[in-house]
PDB file of C-alpha atoms and ligand atoms in Angstrom:
ATOM      1  CA  MET A  25     272.873 -91.994   8.515  1.00  0.00           C
ATOM      2  CA  LYS A  26     274.621 -89.351  10.578  1.00  0.00           C
ATOM      3  CA  LEU A  27     274.793 -90.431  14.194  1.00  0.00           C
ATOM      4  CA  GLY A  28     274.335 -86.869  15.426  1.00  0.00           C
ATOM      5  CA  ASP A  29     270.905 -86.637  13.780  1.00  0.00           C
ATOM      6  CA  SER A  30     269.689 -90.058  14.888  1.00  0.00           C
ATOM      7  CA  VAL A  31     267.549 -91.676  17.545  1.00  0.00           C
ATOM      8  CA  ILE A  32     268.688 -95.251  18.176  1.00  0.00           C
ATOM      9  CA  LEU A  33     266.790 -97.807  20.252  1.00  0.00           C
ATOM     10  CA  ILE A  34     269.088-100.385  21.851  1.00  0.00           C
ATOM     11  CA  THR A  35     267.646-103.548  23.362  1.00  0.00           C
ATOM     12  CA  GLY A  36     269.735-105.088  26.111  1.00  0.00           C
ATOM     13  CA  GLY A  37     270.998-101.535  26.563  1.00  0.00           C
ATOM     14  CA  GLY A  38     271.590-101.986  30.280  1.00  0.00           C
ATOM     15  CA  SER A  39     274.627-104.235  29.966  1.00  0.00           C
ATOM     16  CA  GLY A  40     277.578-105.380  27.894  1.00  0.00           C
ATOM     17  CA  LEU A  41     277.442-104.785  24.152  1.00  0.00           C
ATOM     18  CA  GLY A  42     274.153-102.860  24.345  1.00  0.00           C
ATOM     19  CA  ALA A  43     275.475-100.561  27.065  1.00  0.00           C
ATOM     20  CA  ALA A  44     278.628 -99.825  25.042  1.00  0.00           C
ATOM     21  CA  THR A  45     276.446 -99.082  22.022  1.00  0.00           C
ATOM     22  CA  ALA A  46     274.279 -96.680  24.011  1.00  0.00           C
ATOM     23  CA  ARG A  47     277.396 -94.870  25.216  1.00  0.00           C
ATOM     24  CA  MET A  48     278.801 -94.689  21.669  1.00  0.00           C
ATOM     25  CA  VAL A  49     275.523 -93.217  20.368  1.00  0.00           C
ATOM     26  CA  VAL A  50     275.381 -90.487  23.019  1.00  0.00           C
ATOM     27  CA  GLU A  51     279.098 -89.686  22.729  1.00  0.00           C
ATOM     28  CA  GLY A  52     278.577 -89.420  18.959  1.00  0.00           C
ATOM     29  CA  GLY A  53     275.861 -86.800  19.445  1.00  0.00           C
ATOM     30  CA  GLY A  54     272.848 -89.073  18.899  1.00  0.00           C
ATOM     31  CA  LYS A  55     269.940 -90.012  21.134  1.00  0.00           C
ATOM     32  CA  ALA A  56     269.874 -93.441  22.769  1.00  0.00           C
ATOM     33  CA  VAL A  57     266.801 -95.263  24.034  1.00  0.00           C
ATOM     34  CA  LEU A  58     267.881 -98.155  26.237  1.00  0.00           C
ATOM     35  CA  VAL A  59     265.463-101.056  26.550  1.00  0.00           C
ATOM     36  CA  ASP A  60     266.082-103.803  29.088  1.00  0.00           C
ATOM     37  CA  VAL A  61     264.344-106.081  31.574  1.00  0.00           C
ATOM     38  CA  ASP A  62     267.018-105.122  34.115  1.00  0.00           C
ATOM     39  CA  GLU A  63     265.516-101.895  35.420  1.00  0.00           C
ATOM     40  CA  ALA A  64     268.256-101.064  37.901  1.00  0.00           C
ATOM     41  CA  ARG A  65     271.135-101.262  35.413  1.00  0.00           C
ATOM     42  CA  GLY A  66     269.242 -99.707  32.513  1.00  0.00           C
ATOM     43  CA  ALA A  67     267.992 -96.746  34.525  1.00  0.00           C
ATOM     44  CA  ALA A  68     271.416 -96.168  36.112  1.00  0.00           C
ATOM     45  CA  LEU A  69     273.195 -96.145  32.745  1.00  0.00           C
ATOM     46  CA  ALA A  70     270.616 -93.856  31.123  1.00  0.00           C
ATOM     47  CA  GLY A  71     270.954 -91.487  34.085  1.00  0.00           C
ATOM     48  CA  ASP A  72     274.723 -91.538  33.691  1.00  0.00           C
ATOM     49  CA  LEU A  73     274.482 -90.788  29.940  1.00  0.00           C
ATOM     50  CA  GLY A  74     272.321 -87.718  30.582  1.00  0.00           C
ATOM     51  CA  PRO A  75     269.508 -85.995  28.697  1.00  0.00           C
ATOM     52  CA  SER A  76     270.299 -87.642  25.337  1.00  0.00           C
ATOM     53  CA  ALA A  77     269.398 -91.033  26.805  1.00  0.00           C
ATOM     54  CA  ARG A  78     266.200 -92.617  28.081  1.00  0.00           C
ATOM     55  CA  PHE A  79     265.510 -95.964  29.677  1.00  0.00           C
ATOM     56  CA  VAL A  80     262.415 -98.067  29.052  1.00  0.00           C
ATOM     57  CA  ALA A  81     261.861-101.186  31.155  1.00  0.00           C
ATOM     58  CA  ALA A  82     260.552-103.670  28.624  1.00  0.00           C
ATOM     59  CA  ASP A  83     260.761-107.330  27.638  1.00  0.00           C
ATOM     60  CA  VAL A  84     261.552-107.769  23.945  1.00  0.00           C
ATOM     61  CA  THR A  85     259.493-110.961  23.807  1.00  0.00           C
ATOM     62  CA  ALA A  86     256.238-109.112  24.625  1.00  0.00           C
ATOM     63  CA  GLU A  87     254.421-107.326  21.811  1.00  0.00           C
ATOM     64  CA  ALA A  88     252.972-104.662  24.114  1.00  0.00           C
ATOM     65  CA  ASP A  89     256.370-103.980  25.699  1.00  0.00           C
ATOM     66  CA  GLY A  90     257.978-103.559  22.283  1.00  0.00           C
ATOM     67  CA  GLU A  91     255.228-101.182  21.192  1.00  0.00           C
ATOM     68  CA  ARG A  92     255.682 -99.179  24.395  1.00  0.00           C
ATOM     69  CA  ALA A  93     259.436 -98.958  23.851  1.00  0.00           C
ATOM     70  CA  VAL A  94     259.121 -97.705  20.265  1.00  0.00           C
ATOM     71  CA  ALA A  95     256.413 -95.228  21.324  1.00  0.00           C
ATOM     72  CA  ALA A  96     258.656 -93.999  24.164  1.00  0.00           C
ATOM     73  CA  ALA A  97     261.523 -93.332  21.741  1.00  0.00           C
ATOM     74  CA  ILE A  98     259.279 -91.338  19.429  1.00  0.00           C
ATOM     75  CA  GLY A  99     257.646 -89.562  22.373  1.00  0.00           C
ATOM     76  CA  ALA A 100     261.007 -88.551  23.846  1.00  0.00           C
ATOM     77  CA  PHE A 101     262.941 -87.634  20.708  1.00  0.00           C
ATOM     78  CA  GLY A 102     260.391 -87.270  17.877  1.00  0.00           C
ATOM     79  CA  ALA A 103     261.324 -90.244  15.666  1.00  0.00           C
ATOM     80  CA  LEU A 104     263.136 -93.594  15.553  1.00  0.00           C
ATOM     81  CA  HIS A 105     265.983 -93.998  13.042  1.00  0.00           C
ATOM     82  CA  GLY A 106     267.924 -96.994  14.272  1.00  0.00           C
ATOM     83  CA  LEU A 107     267.386-100.254  16.134  1.00  0.00           C
ATOM     84  CA  CYS A 108     270.227-102.253  17.648  1.00  0.00           C
ATOM     85  CA  ASN A 109     269.011-105.634  18.907  1.00  0.00           C
ATOM     86  CA  CYS A 110     271.429-106.610  21.682  1.00  0.00           C
ATOM     87  CA  ALA A 111     269.108-108.278  24.203  1.00  0.00           C
ATOM     88  CA  GLY A 112     269.986-111.922  24.578  1.00  0.00           C
ATOM     89  CA  ILE A 113     270.473-114.821  26.945  1.00  0.00           C
ATOM     90  CA  ALA A 114     272.976-117.673  26.720  1.00  0.00           C
ATOM     91  CA  PRO A 115     272.274-120.432  29.215  1.00  0.00           C
ATOM     92  CA  GLY A 116     274.146-123.641  28.384  1.00  0.00           C
ATOM     93  CA  GLU A 117     272.331-126.965  28.487  1.00  0.00           C
ATOM     94  CA  LYS A 118     273.308-130.334  27.016  1.00  0.00           C
ATOM     95  CA  VAL A 119     270.799-132.380  25.039  1.00  0.00           C
ATOM     96  CA  LEU A 120     271.392-135.277  27.452  1.00  0.00           C
ATOM     97  CA  GLY A 121     272.249-133.443  30.644  1.00  0.00           C
ATOM     98  CA  ARG A 122     272.987-134.911  34.072  1.00  0.00           C
ATOM     99  CA  ASP A 123     269.315-134.723  35.050  1.00  0.00           C
ATOM    100  CA  GLY A 124     267.826-135.937  31.775  1.00  0.00           C
ATOM    101  CA  PRO A 125     267.153-134.527  28.317  1.00  0.00           C
ATOM    102  CA  HIS A 126     267.265-130.805  27.527  1.00  0.00           C
ATOM    103  CA  GLY A 127     264.093-129.100  28.754  1.00  0.00           C
ATOM    104  CA  LEU A 128     261.732-127.932  26.035  1.00  0.00           C
ATOM    105  CA  ASP A 129     260.803-124.925  28.162  1.00  0.00           C
ATOM    106  CA  SER A 130     264.409-123.770  28.409  1.00  0.00           C
ATOM    107  CA  PHE A 131     264.935-124.344  24.665  1.00  0.00           C
ATOM    108  CA  ALA A 132     261.824-122.318  23.874  1.00  0.00           C
ATOM    109  CA  ARG A 133     262.893-119.539  26.263  1.00  0.00           C
ATOM    110  CA  VAL A 134     266.200-119.039  24.429  1.00  0.00           C
ATOM    111  CA  ILE A 135     264.449-119.011  21.047  1.00  0.00           C
ATOM    112  CA  SER A 136     261.880-116.606  22.452  1.00  0.00           C
ATOM    113  CA  VAL A 137     264.338-113.992  23.752  1.00  0.00           C
ATOM    114  CA  ASN A 138     267.075-114.252  21.110  1.00  0.00           C
ATOM    115  CA  LEU A 139     265.087-114.928  17.947  1.00  0.00           C
ATOM    116  CA  ILE A 140     261.431-114.002  18.486  1.00  0.00           C
ATOM    117  CA  GLY A 141     262.414-110.977  20.597  1.00  0.00           C
ATOM    118  CA  THR A 142     264.692-109.793  17.800  1.00  0.00           C
ATOM    119  CA  PHE A 143     261.933-110.259  15.227  1.00  0.00           C
ATOM    120  CA  ASN A 144     259.375-108.540  17.474  1.00  0.00           C
ATOM    121  CA  MET A 145     261.535-105.441  17.720  1.00  0.00           C
ATOM    122  CA  ILE A 146     262.414-105.513  14.007  1.00  0.00           C
ATOM    123  CA  ARG A 147     258.786-105.454  12.909  1.00  0.00           C
ATOM    124  CA  LEU A 148     257.768-102.742  15.395  1.00  0.00           C
ATOM    125  CA  ALA A 149     260.768-100.522  14.645  1.00  0.00           C
ATOM    126  CA  ALA A 150     260.335-100.997  10.887  1.00  0.00           C
ATOM    127  CA  GLN A 151     256.720 -99.886  11.142  1.00  0.00           C
ATOM    128  CA  ALA A 152     257.843 -96.649  12.807  1.00  0.00           C
ATOM    129  CA  MET A 153     260.848 -96.138  10.493  1.00  0.00           C
ATOM    130  CA  ALA A 154     258.748 -96.574   7.353  1.00  0.00           C
ATOM    131  CA  ARG A 155     256.978 -93.350   8.334  1.00  0.00           C
ATOM    132  CA  ASN A 156     260.248 -91.334   8.500  1.00  0.00           C
ATOM    133  CA  ALA A 157     261.164 -88.852   5.801  1.00  0.00           C
ATOM    134  CA  VAL A 158     264.270 -90.009   3.933  1.00  0.00           C
ATOM    135  CA  ASN A 159     267.626 -88.633   5.119  1.00  0.00           C
ATOM    136  CA  ALA A 160     270.442 -87.254   2.932  1.00  0.00           C
ATOM    137  CA  GLU A 161     271.401 -90.819   1.867  1.00  0.00           C
ATOM    138  CA  GLY A 162     267.792 -91.632   0.989  1.00  0.00           C
ATOM    139  CA  GLU A 163     267.349 -93.881   4.044  1.00  0.00           C
ATOM    140  CA  ARG A 164     264.471 -94.141   6.486  1.00  0.00           C
ATOM    141  CA  GLY A 165     266.140 -96.385   9.036  1.00  0.00           C
ATOM    142  CA  VAL A 166     268.800 -98.935   9.917  1.00  0.00           C
ATOM    143  CA  ILE A 167     268.311-102.178  11.855  1.00  0.00           C
ATOM    144  CA  ILE A 168     271.274-104.029  13.360  1.00  0.00           C
ATOM    145  CA  ASN A 169     270.872-107.450  14.976  1.00  0.00           C
ATOM    146  CA  THR A 170     273.283-109.456  17.080  1.00  0.00           C
ATOM    147  CA  ALA A 171     273.891-113.090  16.195  1.00  0.00           C
ATOM    148  CA  SER A 172     276.959-114.953  17.478  1.00  0.00           C
ATOM    149  CA  ALA A 173     279.893-117.043  16.328  1.00  0.00           C
ATOM    150  CA  ALA A 174     277.746-119.880  17.722  1.00  0.00           C
ATOM    151  CA  ALA A 175     275.453-119.458  14.708  1.00  0.00           C
ATOM    152  CA  PHE A 176     278.233-121.036  12.590  1.00  0.00           C
ATOM    153  CA  ASP A 177     280.364-122.836  15.154  1.00  0.00           C
ATOM    154  CA  GLY A 178     278.153-123.968  18.036  1.00  0.00           C
ATOM    155  CA  GLN A 179     279.701-125.819  20.943  1.00  0.00           C
ATOM    156  CA  ILE A 180     278.376-128.629  23.136  1.00  0.00           C
ATOM    157  CA  GLY A 181     275.628-127.168  25.315  1.00  0.00           C
ATOM    158  CA  GLN A 182     274.757-124.472  22.800  1.00  0.00           C
ATOM    159  CA  ALA A 183     271.998-126.204  20.800  1.00  0.00           C
ATOM    160  CA  ALA A 184     269.309-123.674  21.752  1.00  0.00           C
ATOM    161  CA  TYR A 185     271.635-120.670  21.654  1.00  0.00           C
ATOM    162  CA  ALA A 186     273.184-121.639  18.304  1.00  0.00           C
ATOM    163  CA  ALA A 187     269.745-122.318  16.811  1.00  0.00           C
ATOM    164  CA  SER A 188     268.461-118.940  17.994  1.00  0.00           C
ATOM    165  CA  LYS A 189     271.475-117.086  16.621  1.00  0.00           C
ATOM    166  CA  GLY A 190     271.432-119.055  13.379  1.00  0.00           C
ATOM    167  CA  GLY A 191     267.853-117.856  13.025  1.00  0.00           C
ATOM    168  CA  VAL A 192     268.917-114.248  13.523  1.00  0.00           C
ATOM    169  CA  ALA A 193     271.647-114.647  10.900  1.00  0.00           C
ATOM    170  CA  ALA A 194     269.229-116.309   8.463  1.00  0.00           C
ATOM    171  CA  LEU A 195     266.505-113.672   8.708  1.00  0.00           C
ATOM    172  CA  THR A 196     268.936-110.869   7.872  1.00  0.00           C
ATOM    173  CA  LEU A 197     268.866-111.210   4.081  1.00  0.00           C
ATOM    174  CA  PRO A 198     265.139-111.800   3.524  1.00  0.00           C
ATOM    175  CA  VAL A 199     264.225-108.952   5.840  1.00  0.00           C
ATOM    176  CA  ALA A 200     266.803-106.648   4.215  1.00  0.00           C
ATOM    177  CA  ARG A 201     265.410-107.502   0.778  1.00  0.00           C
ATOM    178  CA  GLU A 202     261.866-106.786   1.934  1.00  0.00           C
ATOM    179  CA  MET A 203     262.834-103.576   3.735  1.00  0.00           C
ATOM    180  CA  ALA A 204     264.754-102.212   0.742  1.00  0.00           C
ATOM    181  CA  ARG A 205     261.578-100.789  -0.753  1.00  0.00           C
ATOM    182  CA  HIS A 206     261.013 -98.928   2.537  1.00  0.00           C
ATOM    183  CA  ALA A 207     264.601 -97.584   2.404  1.00  0.00           C
ATOM    184  CA  ILE A 208     265.471 -99.420   5.623  1.00  0.00           C
ATOM    185  CA  ARG A 209     268.748-101.352   5.855  1.00  0.00           C
ATOM    186  CA  VAL A 210     269.125-104.541   7.879  1.00  0.00           C
ATOM    187  CA  MET A 211     272.472-105.910   9.088  1.00  0.00           C
ATOM    188  CA  THR A 212     273.640-108.470  11.644  1.00  0.00           C
ATOM    189  CA  ILE A 213     276.853-108.594  13.652  1.00  0.00           C
ATOM    190  CA  ALA A 214     278.050-112.030  14.778  1.00  0.00           C
ATOM    191  CA  PRO A 215     280.409-111.402  17.716  1.00  0.00           C
ATOM    192  CA  GLY A 216     282.921-113.968  18.888  1.00  0.00           C
ATOM    193  CA  LEU A 217     284.022-113.666  22.516  1.00  0.00           C
ATOM    194  CA  PHE A 218     283.516-110.318  24.212  1.00  0.00           C
ATOM    195  CA  GLU A 219     284.302-108.981  27.673  1.00  0.00           C
ATOM    196  CA  THR A 220     280.774-108.620  29.005  1.00  0.00           C
ATOM    197  CA  PRO A 221     278.929-110.021  32.031  1.00  0.00           C
ATOM    198  CA  MET A 222     277.864-112.917  29.761  1.00  0.00           C
ATOM    199  CA  LEU A 223     281.518-114.093  29.652  1.00  0.00           C
ATOM    200  CA  LEU A 224     283.060-112.426  32.682  1.00  0.00           C
ATOM    201  CA  GLY A 225     280.944-114.722  34.872  1.00  0.00           C
ATOM    202  CA  MET A 226     283.083-117.671  33.772  1.00  0.00           C
ATOM    203  CA  ALA A 227     286.071-118.947  35.754  1.00  0.00           C
ATOM    204  CA  ALA A 228     289.317-117.040  35.124  1.00  0.00           C
ATOM    205  CA  GLU A 229     291.064-120.050  33.560  1.00  0.00           C
ATOM    206  CA  VAL A 230     288.129-120.572  31.187  1.00  0.00           C
ATOM    207  CA  GLN A 231     288.331-116.913  30.180  1.00  0.00           C
ATOM    208  CA  ARG A 232     292.080-117.246  29.581  1.00  0.00           C
ATOM    209  CA  ALA A 233     291.542-120.333  27.419  1.00  0.00           C
ATOM    210  CA  LEU A 234     288.810-118.588  25.455  1.00  0.00           C
ATOM    211  CA  ALA A 235     291.013-115.542  24.903  1.00  0.00           C
ATOM    212  CA  ALA A 236     293.861-117.771  23.702  1.00  0.00           C
ATOM    213  CA  SER A 237     291.508-119.413  21.181  1.00  0.00           C
ATOM    214  CA  VAL A 238     291.150-116.131  19.266  1.00  0.00           C
ATOM    215  CA  PRO A 239     293.786-116.365  16.495  1.00  0.00           C
ATOM    216  CA  PHE A 240     294.317-112.624  16.530  1.00  0.00           C
ATOM    217  CA  PRO A 241     294.334-110.507  18.657  1.00  0.00           C
ATOM    218  CA  GLN A 242     294.479-113.389  21.220  1.00  0.00           C
ATOM    219  CA  ARG A 243     292.138-111.683  23.632  1.00  0.00           C
ATOM    220  CA  LEU A 244     288.454-111.159  24.254  1.00  0.00           C
ATOM    221  CA  GLY A 245     286.788-108.398  22.273  1.00  0.00           C
ATOM    222  CA  LYS A 246     285.971-105.123  23.965  1.00  0.00           C
ATOM    223  CA  PRO A 247     282.358-103.919  23.947  1.00  0.00           C
ATOM    224  CA  ALA A 248     283.561-100.593  22.478  1.00  0.00           C
ATOM    225  CA  GLU A 249     284.863-102.556  19.456  1.00  0.00           C
ATOM    226  CA  TYR A 250     281.378-103.938  18.882  1.00  0.00           C
ATOM    227  CA  ALA A 251     279.912-100.422  19.263  1.00  0.00           C
ATOM    228  CA  ALA A 252     282.428 -99.064  16.729  1.00  0.00           C
ATOM    229  CA  LEU A 253     281.120-101.550  14.157  1.00  0.00           C
ATOM    230  CA  VAL A 254     277.544-100.500  14.924  1.00  0.00           C
ATOM    231  CA  ARG A 255     278.571 -96.928  14.188  1.00  0.00           C
ATOM    232  CA  HIS A 256     280.249 -97.942  10.947  1.00  0.00           C
ATOM    233  CA  ILE A 257     277.130 -99.810   9.822  1.00  0.00           C
ATOM    234  CA  LEU A 258     274.881 -96.868  10.696  1.00  0.00           C
ATOM    235  CA  GLU A 259     277.084 -94.530   8.689  1.00  0.00           C
ATOM    236  CA  ASN A 260     277.771 -96.674   5.608  1.00  0.00           C
ATOM    237  CA  PRO A 261     274.733 -96.916   3.316  1.00  0.00           C
ATOM    238  CA  MET A 262     276.264 -99.711   1.186  1.00  0.00           C
ATOM    239  CA  LEU A 263     276.178-102.196   4.064  1.00  0.00           C
ATOM    240  CA  ASN A 264     272.926-104.120   3.785  1.00  0.00           C
ATOM    241  CA  GLY A 265     271.677-107.692   4.159  1.00  0.00           C
ATOM    242  CA  GLU A 266     275.009-108.959   5.489  1.00  0.00           C
ATOM    243  CA  VAL A 267     276.139-110.905   8.553  1.00  0.00           C
ATOM    244  CA  ILE A 268     279.524-109.579   9.683  1.00  0.00           C
ATOM    245  CA  ARG A 269     281.654-111.798  11.886  1.00  0.00           C
ATOM    246  CA  LEU A 270     283.442-109.814  14.578  1.00  0.00           C
ATOM    247  CA  ASP A 271     285.512-112.534  16.159  1.00  0.00           C
ATOM    248  CA  GLY A 272     289.260-112.282  15.454  1.00  0.00           C
ATOM    249  CA  ALA A 273     288.982-115.309  13.105  1.00  0.00           C
ATOM    250  CA  LEU A 274     287.737-117.442  16.007  1.00  0.00           C
ATOM    251  CA  ARG A 275     287.018-121.020  14.927  1.00  0.00           C
ATOM    252  CA  MET A 276     286.685-123.268  17.922  1.00  0.00           C
ATOM    253  CA  ALA A 277     287.517-126.955  17.959  1.00  0.00           C
ATOM    254  CA  ALA A 278     284.674-129.109  19.287  1.00  0.00           C
TER     255      ALA A 278
HETATM  256  P1  LIG B   4     274.719-109.146  28.668  1.00  0.00           P
HETATM  257  O1  LIG B   4     274.139-110.277  29.442  1.00  0.00           O
HETATM  258  O2  LIG B   4     275.795-108.321  29.258  1.00  0.00           O
HETATM  259  O3  LIG B   4     273.536-108.165  28.190  1.00  0.00           O
HETATM  260  C1  LIG B   4     272.337-108.632  27.687  1.00  0.00           C
HETATM  261  C2  LIG B   4     271.232-107.713  28.177  1.00  0.00           C
HETATM  262  O4  LIG B   4     269.991-108.167  27.605  1.00  0.00           O
HETATM  263  C3  LIG B   4     271.064-107.718  29.709  1.00  0.00           C
HETATM  264  O5  LIG B   4     271.074-106.402  30.219  1.00  0.00           O
HETATM  265  C4  LIG B   4     269.704-108.376  29.905  1.00  0.00           C
HETATM  266  O6  LIG B   4     268.994-107.881  31.042  1.00  0.00           O
HETATM  267  C5  LIG B   4     269.000-108.013  28.595  1.00  0.00           C
HETATM  268  N1  LIG B   4     267.867-108.891  28.318  1.00  0.00           N
HETATM  269  C6  LIG B   4     267.812-110.241  28.449  1.00  0.00           C
HETATM  270  N2  LIG B   4     266.592-110.692  28.122  1.00  0.00           N
HETATM  271  C7  LIG B   4     265.859-109.608  27.775  1.00  0.00           C
HETATM  272  C8  LIG B   4     264.515-109.430  27.350  1.00  0.00           C
HETATM  273  N3  LIG B   4     263.674-110.475  27.236  1.00  0.00           N
HETATM  274  N4  LIG B   4     264.086-108.176  27.060  1.00  0.00           N
HETATM  275  C9  LIG B   4     264.912-107.105  27.194  1.00  0.00           C
HETATM  276  N5  LIG B   4     266.198-107.217  27.611  1.00  0.00           N
HETATM  277  C10 LIG B   4     266.660-108.455  27.900  1.00  0.00           C
HETATM  278  O7  LIG B   4     275.192-109.804  27.290  1.00  0.00           O
HETATM  279  P2  LIG B   4     276.149-109.259  26.137  1.00  0.00           P
HETATM  280  O8  LIG B   4     277.385-110.063  26.203  1.00  0.00           O
HETATM  281  O9  LIG B   4     276.220-107.778  26.136  1.00  0.00           O
HETATM  282  O10 LIG B   4     275.340-109.781  24.869  1.00  0.00           O
HETATM  283  C11 LIG B   4     274.627-108.920  24.015  1.00  0.00           C
HETATM  284  C12 LIG B   4     274.228-109.718  22.798  1.00  0.00           C
HETATM  285  O11 LIG B   4     275.395-110.171  22.130  1.00  0.00           O
HETATM  286  C13 LIG B   4     273.419-110.978  23.123  1.00  0.00           C
HETATM  287  O12 LIG B   4     272.429-111.164  22.139  1.00  0.00           O
HETATM  288  C14 LIG B   4     274.449-112.076  23.046  1.00  0.00           C
HETATM  289  O13 LIG B   4     273.857-113.320  22.727  1.00  0.00           O
HETATM  290  C15 LIG B   4     275.338-111.559  21.945  1.00  0.00           C
HETATM  291  N6  LIG B   4     276.686-112.115  21.966  1.00  0.00           N
HETATM  292  C16 LIG B   4     277.530-111.856  22.996  1.00  0.00           C
HETATM  293  C17 LIG B   4     278.811-112.393  22.968  1.00  0.00           C
HETATM  294  C18 LIG B   4     279.824-112.156  24.064  1.00  0.00           C
HETATM  295  O14 LIG B   4     280.915-112.699  23.979  1.00  0.00           O
HETATM  296  N7  LIG B   4     279.535-111.353  25.075  1.00  0.00           N
HETATM  297  C19 LIG B   4     279.217-113.184  21.892  1.00  0.00           C
HETATM  298  C20 LIG B   4     278.319-113.422  20.865  1.00  0.00           C
HETATM  299  C21 LIG B   4     277.053-112.868  20.910  1.00  0.00           C
END
């Protein structure tokens, strides 16, 4: 699809990879609908991006919030062509932590935001996209999810996070196959280590060690590099049903 003709809903749009994606969409001439639970950051970024952007305060895990977000995109810009699922949380917790075994509540919370939230937005966006007229490439919509290198290479403390992201990676192909008859493509990006608040909160020496663990280019990824891949996926109709690793060949030792 041509970015300039498109309305893209971005969950987690208030920060990090989602924020960079929202900026890329607006700078490319498209319309961006930022969805986030962080009202202050989401509203500030949408304001900064101008009239081609909107912010909707919504929790991706809630059905009603997701419906409201999709309706807001259509209400503001007339249709929904793309969904980029960037909302996510990554708390670390060991199975046998200092204070006892991993909490089931915290495990369920990670699965809820990262996996169920992604699925919630997929099904609601797909419903809206299926009603679109086809574009010049014969498409009605494009859905892009965000997994993680942890889906394939989870570290100690990442059981919940890795499981949630493995789920996102695994649903990509079956959903793409189902959506094909609706002319909707489904892709997933699995980022490695990116310079976002999720990582920048770590101690400087940890960040340096993480950067050094990336075979090439021996640094953390930049959110704009993630956004550039989103753009490429939106614009290339042959990309479908695939999980693309965006990690500089990162393979971490346990
Ligand atoms: P981030 O923390 O900067 O941004 C995530 C955003 O999601 C935040 O604005 C947060 O408020 C929002 N969010 C959290 N829960 C939400 C909910 N229930 N509903 C709506 N919004 C919610 O993180 P990021 O680094 O930009 O990560 C974006 C995505 O990329 C996440 O799914 C993350 O797991 C994934 N990822 C990031 C990295 C990395 O290195 N930064 C690596 C691999 C995967």
